[in-house]
Coordinates of C-alpha atoms and ligand atoms in Angstrom, one line a residue:
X19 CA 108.2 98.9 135.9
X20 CA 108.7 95.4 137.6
X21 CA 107.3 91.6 136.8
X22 CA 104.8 90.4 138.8
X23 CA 104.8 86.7 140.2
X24 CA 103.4 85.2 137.8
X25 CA 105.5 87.1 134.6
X26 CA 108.6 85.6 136.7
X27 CA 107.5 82.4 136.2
X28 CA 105.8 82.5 132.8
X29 CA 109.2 83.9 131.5
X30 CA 111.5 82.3 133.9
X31 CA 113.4 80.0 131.0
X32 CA 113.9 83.7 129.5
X33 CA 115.0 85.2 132.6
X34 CA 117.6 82.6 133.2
X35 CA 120.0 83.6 129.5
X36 CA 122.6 86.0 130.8
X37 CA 121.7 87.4 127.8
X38 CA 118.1 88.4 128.6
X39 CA 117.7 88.3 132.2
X40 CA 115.7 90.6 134.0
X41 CA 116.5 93.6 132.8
X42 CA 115.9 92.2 128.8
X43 CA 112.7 91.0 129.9
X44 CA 111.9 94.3 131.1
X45 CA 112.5 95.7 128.2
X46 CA 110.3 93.2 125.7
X47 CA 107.5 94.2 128.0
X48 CA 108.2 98.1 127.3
X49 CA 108.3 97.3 123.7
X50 CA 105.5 98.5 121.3
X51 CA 105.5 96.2 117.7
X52 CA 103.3 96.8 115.1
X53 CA 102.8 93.7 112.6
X54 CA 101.4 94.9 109.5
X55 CA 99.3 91.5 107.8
X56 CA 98.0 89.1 109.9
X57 CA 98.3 86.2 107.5
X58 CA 100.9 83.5 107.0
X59 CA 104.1 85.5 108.4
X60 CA 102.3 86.4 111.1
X61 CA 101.0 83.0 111.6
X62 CA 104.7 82.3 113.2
X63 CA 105.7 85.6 114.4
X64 CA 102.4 86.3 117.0
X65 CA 102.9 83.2 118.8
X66 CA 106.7 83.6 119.4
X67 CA 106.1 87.7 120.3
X68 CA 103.4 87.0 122.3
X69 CA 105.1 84.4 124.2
X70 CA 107.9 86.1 124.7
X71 CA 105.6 88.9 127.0
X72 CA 106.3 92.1 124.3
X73 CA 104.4 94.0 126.3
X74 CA 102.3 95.9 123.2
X75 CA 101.3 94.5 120.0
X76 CA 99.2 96.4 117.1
X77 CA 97.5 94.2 114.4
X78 CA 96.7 96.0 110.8
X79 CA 94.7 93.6 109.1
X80 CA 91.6 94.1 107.1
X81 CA 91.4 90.7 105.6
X82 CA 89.2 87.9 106.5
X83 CA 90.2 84.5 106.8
X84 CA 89.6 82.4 104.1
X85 CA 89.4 78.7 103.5
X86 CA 92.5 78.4 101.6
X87 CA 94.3 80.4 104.2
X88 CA 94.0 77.4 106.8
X89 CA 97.6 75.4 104.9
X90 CA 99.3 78.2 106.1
X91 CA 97.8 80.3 108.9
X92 CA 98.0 78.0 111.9
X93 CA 96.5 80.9 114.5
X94 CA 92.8 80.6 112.5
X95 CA 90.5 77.9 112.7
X96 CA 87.8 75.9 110.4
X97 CA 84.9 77.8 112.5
X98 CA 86.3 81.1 112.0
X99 CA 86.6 81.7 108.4
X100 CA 84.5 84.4 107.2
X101 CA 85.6 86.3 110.8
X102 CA 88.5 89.4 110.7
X103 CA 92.0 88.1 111.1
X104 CA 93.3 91.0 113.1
X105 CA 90.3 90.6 115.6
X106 CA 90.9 86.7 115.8
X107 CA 94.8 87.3 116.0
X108 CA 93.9 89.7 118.9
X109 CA 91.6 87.2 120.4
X110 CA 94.8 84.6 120.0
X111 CA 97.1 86.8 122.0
X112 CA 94.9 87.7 124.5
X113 CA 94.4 84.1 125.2
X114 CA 97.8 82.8 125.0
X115 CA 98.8 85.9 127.3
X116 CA 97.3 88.3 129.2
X117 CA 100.5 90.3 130.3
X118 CA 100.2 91.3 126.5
X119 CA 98.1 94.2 125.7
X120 CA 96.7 94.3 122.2
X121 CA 94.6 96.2 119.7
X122 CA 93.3 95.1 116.3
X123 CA 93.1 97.6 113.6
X124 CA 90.9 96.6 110.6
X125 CA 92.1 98.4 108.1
X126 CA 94.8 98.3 105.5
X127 CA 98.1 100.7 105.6
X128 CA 97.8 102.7 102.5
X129 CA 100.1 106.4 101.8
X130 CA 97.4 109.0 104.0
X131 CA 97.1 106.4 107.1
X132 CA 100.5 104.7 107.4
X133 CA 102.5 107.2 109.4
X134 CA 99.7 108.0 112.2
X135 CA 99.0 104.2 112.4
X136 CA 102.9 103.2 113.0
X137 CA 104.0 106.0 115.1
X138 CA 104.7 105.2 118.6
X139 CA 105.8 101.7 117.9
X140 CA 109.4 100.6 118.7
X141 CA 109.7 98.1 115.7
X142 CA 107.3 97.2 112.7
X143 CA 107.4 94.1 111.2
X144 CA 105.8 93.8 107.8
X145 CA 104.3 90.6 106.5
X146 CA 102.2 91.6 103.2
X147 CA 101.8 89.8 100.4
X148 CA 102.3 93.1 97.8
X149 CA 104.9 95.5 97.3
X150 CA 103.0 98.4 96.9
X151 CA 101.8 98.1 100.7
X152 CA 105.6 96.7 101.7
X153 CA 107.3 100.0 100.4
X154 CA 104.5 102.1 102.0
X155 CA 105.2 100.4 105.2
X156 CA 109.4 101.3 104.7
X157 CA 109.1 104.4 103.7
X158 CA 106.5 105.1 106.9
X159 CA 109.3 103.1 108.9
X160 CA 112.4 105.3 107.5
X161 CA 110.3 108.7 107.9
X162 CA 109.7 107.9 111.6
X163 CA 113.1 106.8 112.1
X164 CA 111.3 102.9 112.8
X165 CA 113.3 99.3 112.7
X166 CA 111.7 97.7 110.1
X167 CA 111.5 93.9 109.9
X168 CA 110.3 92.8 106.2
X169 CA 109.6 88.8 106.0
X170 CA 108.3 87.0 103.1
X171 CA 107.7 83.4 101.7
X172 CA 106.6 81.9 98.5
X173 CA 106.9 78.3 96.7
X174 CA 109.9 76.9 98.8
X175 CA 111.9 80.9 99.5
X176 CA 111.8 82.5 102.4
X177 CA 113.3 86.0 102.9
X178 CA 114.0 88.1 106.1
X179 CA 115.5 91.4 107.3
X180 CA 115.7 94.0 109.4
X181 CA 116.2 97.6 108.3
X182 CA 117.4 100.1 110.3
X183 CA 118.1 103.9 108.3
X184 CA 120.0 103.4 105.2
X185 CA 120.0 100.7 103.5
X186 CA 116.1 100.4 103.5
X187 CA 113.8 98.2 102.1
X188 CA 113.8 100.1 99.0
X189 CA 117.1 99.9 98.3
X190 CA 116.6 96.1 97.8
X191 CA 113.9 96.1 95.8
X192 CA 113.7 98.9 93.9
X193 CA 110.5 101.1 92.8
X194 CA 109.5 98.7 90.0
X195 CA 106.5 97.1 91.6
X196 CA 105.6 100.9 93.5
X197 CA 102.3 101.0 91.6
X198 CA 101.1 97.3 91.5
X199 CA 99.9 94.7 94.0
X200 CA 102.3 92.2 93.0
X201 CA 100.9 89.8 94.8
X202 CA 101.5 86.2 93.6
X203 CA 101.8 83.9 96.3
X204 CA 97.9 83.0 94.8
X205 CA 99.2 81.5 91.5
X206 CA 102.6 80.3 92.3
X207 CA 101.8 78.7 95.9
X208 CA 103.9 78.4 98.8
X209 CA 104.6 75.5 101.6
X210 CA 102.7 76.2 104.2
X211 CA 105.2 75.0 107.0
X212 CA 107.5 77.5 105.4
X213 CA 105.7 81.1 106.2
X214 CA 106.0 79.8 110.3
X215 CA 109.8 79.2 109.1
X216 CA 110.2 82.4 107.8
X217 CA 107.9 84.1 110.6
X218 CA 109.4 82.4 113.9
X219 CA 112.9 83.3 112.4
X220 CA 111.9 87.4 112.5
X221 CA 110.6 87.0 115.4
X222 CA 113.6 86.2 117.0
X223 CA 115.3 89.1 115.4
X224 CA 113.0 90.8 116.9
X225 CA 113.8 89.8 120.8
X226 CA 117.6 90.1 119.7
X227 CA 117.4 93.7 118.4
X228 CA 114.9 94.5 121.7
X229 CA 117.1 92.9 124.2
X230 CA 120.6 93.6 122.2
X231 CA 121.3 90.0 122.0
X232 CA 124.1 89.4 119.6
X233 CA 125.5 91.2 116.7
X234 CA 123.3 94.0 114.8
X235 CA 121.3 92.2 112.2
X236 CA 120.1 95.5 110.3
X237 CA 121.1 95.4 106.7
X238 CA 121.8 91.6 105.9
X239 CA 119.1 89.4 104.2
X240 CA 118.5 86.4 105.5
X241 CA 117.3 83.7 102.5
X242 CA 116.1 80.0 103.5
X243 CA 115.8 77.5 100.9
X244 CA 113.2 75.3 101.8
X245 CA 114.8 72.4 98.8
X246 CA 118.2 72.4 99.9
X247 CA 117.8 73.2 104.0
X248 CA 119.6 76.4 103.7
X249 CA 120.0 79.9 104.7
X250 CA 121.8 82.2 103.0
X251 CA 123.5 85.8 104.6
X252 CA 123.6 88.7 101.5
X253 CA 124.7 92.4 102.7
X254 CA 121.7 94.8 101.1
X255 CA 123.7 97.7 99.6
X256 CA 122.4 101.5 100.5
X257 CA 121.3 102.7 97.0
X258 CA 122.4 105.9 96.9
X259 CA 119.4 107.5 94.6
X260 CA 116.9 106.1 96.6
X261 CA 114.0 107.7 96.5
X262 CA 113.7 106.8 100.8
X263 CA 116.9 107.0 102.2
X264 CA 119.5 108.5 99.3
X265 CA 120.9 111.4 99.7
X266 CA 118.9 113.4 97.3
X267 CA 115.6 112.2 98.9
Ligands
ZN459 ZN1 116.7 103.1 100.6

């Protein structure tokens, strides 16, 4: 595999890092990334992934967008609601660049469909609004021994990490909301700048775990406080009885 002309120049400011060069380059276009929700998280991770020339993107989304969505979902327009995000965030990358070959599924991951429509990827990043769907997507990630990048925003919190084996997502949150869509972001709101904060920011621990850029992010949770202009590091501890990645499981 090689860069045409025109991917040299389109990625040349990449190309140029020591830390990416050629050969990192090379391999964001082998990658394969599956982003689960195509909503406000996505709204800042597409445009930095697509960019960036990852050469295969799946969308799993089978929302459509809505007016309130607009505040926070930059990659929709005021003519499109009522239309499928994951077909319009398709559309999106396909315009912005067409090194980057995508495919829209519309449909939501549920416990029968998750591991068949995740396999194959190289990272999954998962920006859902409920937990139910968020642990479906680990323990899919864990089982098919996937990096999982888990982003989320609400009122002025962001939160961000990447979880590679043990600890997983589970191990932070716990089985508590397993059963419910815990979805609140409707009734306790959240700045829209923030989710493109929170989104851009896993986006680039995307490239970095890709390319190797740096040191291994998996297992730390990144927390910006959208009052105080802050981010905050906390080491997620494996939990050894869980029910994903402890050793009883
Ligand atoms: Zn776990």
């Amino acid at each position: 595999m090689a860069l045409s002309d025109d991917e040299l120049d389109r990625y040349a400011r990449h190309i140029v890092l020591p830390q990416v060069g050629g050969a990192g380059q090379l391999r964001l276009k082998d990658a394969r990334i599956a982003i689960v929700g195509a909503g406000g998280i996505a709204g800042g991770v597409l445009p930095a992934l697509v960019g960036a020339g990852i050469g295969h993107l799946t969308i799993i989304d089978d929302d459509r967008v809505e007016l309130s969505n607009l505040q926070r979902q930059p990659i929709y327009g005021s003519d499109q609601i009522g239309e499928r995000k994951s077909d319009l965030a398709a559309r999106f990358a396909g315009k912005r660049n067409p090194h980057v070959k995508v495919r829209a599924i519309v449909d939501r991951i549920d416990i029968d469909n998750a591991d068949a429509i995740l396999s194959g990827h190289d990272l999954v990043f998962d920006g859902t609004d409920n937990f139910a769907t968020r642990l479906i997507v680990n323990d899919a990630s864990f089982r098919l021994g996937i990096p999982l990048i888990s982003a989320a925003a609400q009122q002025f919190q962001g939160q961000v990490a990447l979880f590679r084996g043990r600890p997983c997502y589970r191990c932070f949150v716990g089985d508590a909301f397993d059963a419910d869509d815990c979805d609140t972001c409707a009734e306790l709101g959240v700045l829209g700048a923030l989710t493109g904060t929170i989104g851009n920011f896993a986006a680039l621990m995307a490239i970095r775990a890709l390319v190797g850029i740096g040191p291994d992010a998996a297992g730390t949770l990144h927390l910006f406080d959208g009052l105080s202009l802050s981010w905050k590091q906390l080491r997620i501890s494996a939990d050894l009885s869980c029910r994903t990645c402890g050793e009883t499981s």
